[in-house]
Coordinates of C-alpha atoms and ligand atoms in Angstrom, one line a residue:
M1 CA 0.0 0.0 0.0
N2 CA 2.8 2.4 0.9
A3 CA 4.4 1.8 -2.4
I4 CA 1.2 2.6 -4.2
I5 CA 0.8 5.8 -2.2
Q6 CA 4.4 6.8 -2.8
S7 CA 4.2 6.3 -6.5
F8 CA 0.9 8.2 -6.6
E9 CA 2.6 11.1 -4.7
S10 CA 5.5 11.2 -7.0
W11 CA 3.1 11.2 -9.9
V12 CA 1.1 14.2 -8.7
N13 CA 4.3 16.0 -7.8
E14 CA 5.8 15.7 -11.2
H15 CA 5.9 18.8 -13.4
K16 CA 7.0 19.1 -16.9
V17 CA 9.3 22.0 -17.8
I18 CA 10.6 22.9 -21.2
I19 CA 13.7 25.0 -21.6
V20 CA 13.6 26.9 -24.9
G21 CA 15.5 29.7 -26.5
L22 CA 17.7 30.3 -29.5
D23 CA 20.9 28.3 -29.9
N24 CA 23.8 29.6 -27.8
A25 CA 21.4 31.3 -25.3
G26 CA 22.7 29.1 -22.4
K27 CA 19.9 26.6 -22.1
T28 CA 22.1 23.6 -21.5
T29 CA 24.3 25.5 -19.1
I30 CA 21.3 26.5 -17.1
L31 CA 20.0 23.0 -16.9
Y32 CA 23.3 21.8 -15.5
Q33 CA 23.3 24.6 -13.0
F34 CA 20.0 23.3 -11.7
L35 CA 21.4 19.8 -11.5
M36 CA 24.4 21.0 -9.6
N37 CA 22.4 22.9 -7.1
E38 CA 19.7 20.4 -6.5
V39 CA 22.1 17.5 -6.1
V40 CA 19.2 15.1 -5.1
H41 CA 18.8 13.2 -8.2
T42 CA 19.5 13.1 -12.0
S43 CA 18.4 10.6 -14.5
P44 CA 20.3 9.9 -17.8
T45 CA 19.3 11.6 -21.0
I46 CA 16.4 10.0 -22.8
G47 CA 16.5 10.8 -26.5
S48 CA 16.9 14.5 -26.4
N49 CA 18.3 16.3 -23.4
V50 CA 15.9 15.6 -20.6
E51 CA 16.9 15.6 -16.9
E52 CA 14.9 15.2 -13.7
I53 CA 15.5 17.4 -10.7
V54 CA 13.9 17.1 -7.3
V55 CA 13.2 20.0 -5.1
K56 CA 11.5 19.4 -1.8
N57 CA 9.9 16.2 -3.0
T58 CA 8.7 17.8 -6.2
H59 CA 9.9 16.4 -9.4
F60 CA 10.6 18.5 -12.4
L61 CA 11.2 16.9 -15.7
M62 CA 13.4 19.4 -17.6
W63 CA 13.4 19.2 -21.4
D64 CA 16.3 21.1 -22.9
I65 CA 15.2 21.6 -26.5
G66 CA 17.6 22.5 -29.3
G67 CA 17.3 26.1 -30.5
Q68 CA 18.8 26.1 -33.9
E69 CA 16.6 27.4 -36.6
S70 CA 16.1 24.0 -38.2
L71 CA 14.9 22.6 -34.8
R72 CA 12.6 25.3 -33.7
S73 CA 9.7 24.1 -35.9
S74 CA 9.7 20.9 -33.9
W75 CA 9.4 22.6 -30.5
N76 CA 5.7 22.0 -30.5
T77 CA 6.2 18.3 -30.4
Y78 CA 7.4 18.8 -26.8
Y79 CA 4.5 21.0 -25.6
S80 CA 1.9 18.5 -24.4
N81 CA 1.4 18.5 -20.6
T82 CA 4.0 21.3 -20.1
E83 CA 3.4 23.4 -17.0
F84 CA 6.4 25.6 -17.1
I85 CA 8.3 27.2 -20.0
I86 CA 11.8 28.5 -19.3
L87 CA 12.8 30.8 -22.1
V88 CA 16.5 31.6 -22.1
V89 CA 17.6 34.8 -23.7
D90 CA 21.2 35.7 -24.5
S91 CA 21.2 39.3 -23.2
I92 CA 24.2 40.3 -25.4
D93 CA 22.5 39.1 -28.6
R94 CA 20.5 42.2 -29.6
E95 CA 20.2 41.2 -33.2
R96 CA 18.2 38.0 -32.5
L97 CA 15.9 39.3 -29.8
A98 CA 13.3 39.9 -32.5
V99 CA 13.5 36.2 -33.4
T100 CA 13.1 35.3 -29.7
K101 CA 10.1 37.6 -29.5
E102 CA 8.5 35.9 -32.5
E103 CA 9.1 32.4 -31.0
L104 CA 7.7 33.5 -27.6
Y105 CA 4.4 34.7 -29.0
R106 CA 4.2 31.7 -31.2
M107 CA 4.5 29.5 -28.1
L108 CA 2.0 31.5 -26.1
A109 CA -0.6 31.1 -28.8
H110 CA -0.2 27.3 -28.9
E111 CA -3.2 25.4 -27.5
D112 CA -1.0 22.9 -25.6
L113 CA 0.7 25.7 -23.7
R114 CA -2.3 27.7 -22.8
K115 CA -2.0 26.9 -19.1
A116 CA 1.8 27.1 -18.9
A117 CA 3.7 29.7 -16.8
V118 CA 6.7 31.3 -18.4
L119 CA 10.0 32.1 -16.7
I120 CA 12.3 34.2 -18.9
F121 CA 16.0 34.1 -18.0
A122 CA 17.9 37.2 -19.1
N123 CA 21.1 35.2 -19.2
K124 CA 24.8 36.2 -19.6
Q125 CA 24.5 39.2 -17.3
D126 CA 28.2 39.0 -16.8
M127 CA 28.9 40.2 -20.4
K128 CA 29.8 43.8 -20.8
G129 CA 27.2 45.8 -22.7
C130 CA 24.4 43.3 -22.2
M131 CA 20.8 44.3 -22.1
T132 CA 19.2 44.4 -18.7
A133 CA 16.2 42.4 -17.8
A134 CA 14.1 45.6 -17.9
E135 CA 15.2 46.3 -21.4
I136 CA 14.5 42.8 -22.5
S137 CA 11.1 42.9 -20.8
K138 CA 10.2 46.1 -22.6
Y139 CA 11.4 44.8 -26.0
L140 CA 9.4 41.5 -25.5
T141 CA 6.4 43.6 -24.3
L142 CA 6.0 41.2 -21.4
S143 CA 3.6 43.5 -19.7
S144 CA 1.1 42.8 -22.5
I145 CA 0.9 39.1 -21.6
K146 CA -2.3 38.6 -19.6
D147 CA -3.2 35.0 -20.3
H148 CA 0.0 33.4 -18.8
P149 CA 1.8 34.0 -15.5
W150 CA 5.3 35.2 -16.3
H151 CA 8.4 36.3 -14.6
I152 CA 11.7 37.6 -15.9
Q153 CA 14.9 37.0 -14.0
S154 CA 18.4 38.2 -14.8
C155 CA 21.1 35.5 -14.4
C156 CA 24.5 34.3 -15.3
A157 CA 24.4 30.6 -16.0
L158 CA 28.2 30.2 -15.7
T159 CA 28.2 31.2 -12.0
G160 CA 24.6 30.3 -11.1
E161 CA 23.9 33.9 -10.1
G162 CA 20.3 34.8 -10.3
Ligands
G3D1 P1 22.4 26.5 -25.6 O1 22.2 25.2 -24.9 O2 21.2 27.4 -25.4 O3 22.7 26.4 -27.1 P2 24.8 26.6 -24.1 O4 23.6 27.2 -25.0 O5 24.3 26.3 -22.7 O6 25.5 25.5 -24.9 O7 25.8 27.9 -24.0 C1 26.3 28.5 -25.2 C2 27.6 29.2 -24.8 O8 27.3 30.3 -24.0 C3 28.6 28.4 -24.1 O9 29.9 28.9 -24.5 C4 28.3 28.8 -22.6 O10 29.5 28.6 -21.8 C5 28.0 30.2 -22.8 N1 27.2 30.8 -21.7 C6 26.1 30.3 -21.1 N2 25.7 31.0 -20.1 C7 26.5 32.0 -20.0 C8 26.6 33.2 -19.1 O11 25.8 33.4 -18.2 N3 27.7 34.0 -19.4 C9 28.6 33.8 -20.3 N4 29.6 34.7 -20.4 N5 28.6 32.8 -21.2 C10 27.6 31.9 -21.0 P3 30.9 28.0 -25.3 O12 32.1 28.9 -25.4 O13 31.1 26.8 -24.5 O14 30.2 27.8 -26.6
MG2 MG1 22.2 23.2 -25.7

């Protein structure tokens, strides 16, 4: 009986997270920062880059999805049952912020993600001349997003700051 209860608990406590963003934004580095901080548990990569982290008995299945242009059209195959989207932005890459914006709104409009909350990481804050989280927020017009909970956080994936 205990085993059944335990497996039920781990089932209800499991949350699917997708980590998206353009190539070179720092997605994989961020995923491994999470794994290093939450030393509790990792499971090996299944197919694409997926890892499980456990925080206070809550399991997060973290899908790190490739961001190259050729791969972005298949992002939607990962969407079902996703509760959290982590969008990683390279804060030094001003040129491609427009592309990120396009991809963000395409995701938010997707039926399978209508209940998902979005965390935007303004990554690479250690780089000289990078955009601040406020600048990125303004450019991405985050304040216009009313149908999804969202939050923007500046960070440096190399050090784990933020
Ligand atoms: P991706 O998975 O989104 O494609 P990666 O991105 O995690 O592979 O990171 C791409 C490059 O950016 C890596 O450099 C990585 O070290 C670097 N990077 C990630 N986060 C930061 C950060 O916060 N600050 C700085 N300065 N660099 C960062 P390499 O040289 O290994 O390609
Ligand atoms: Mg990667």
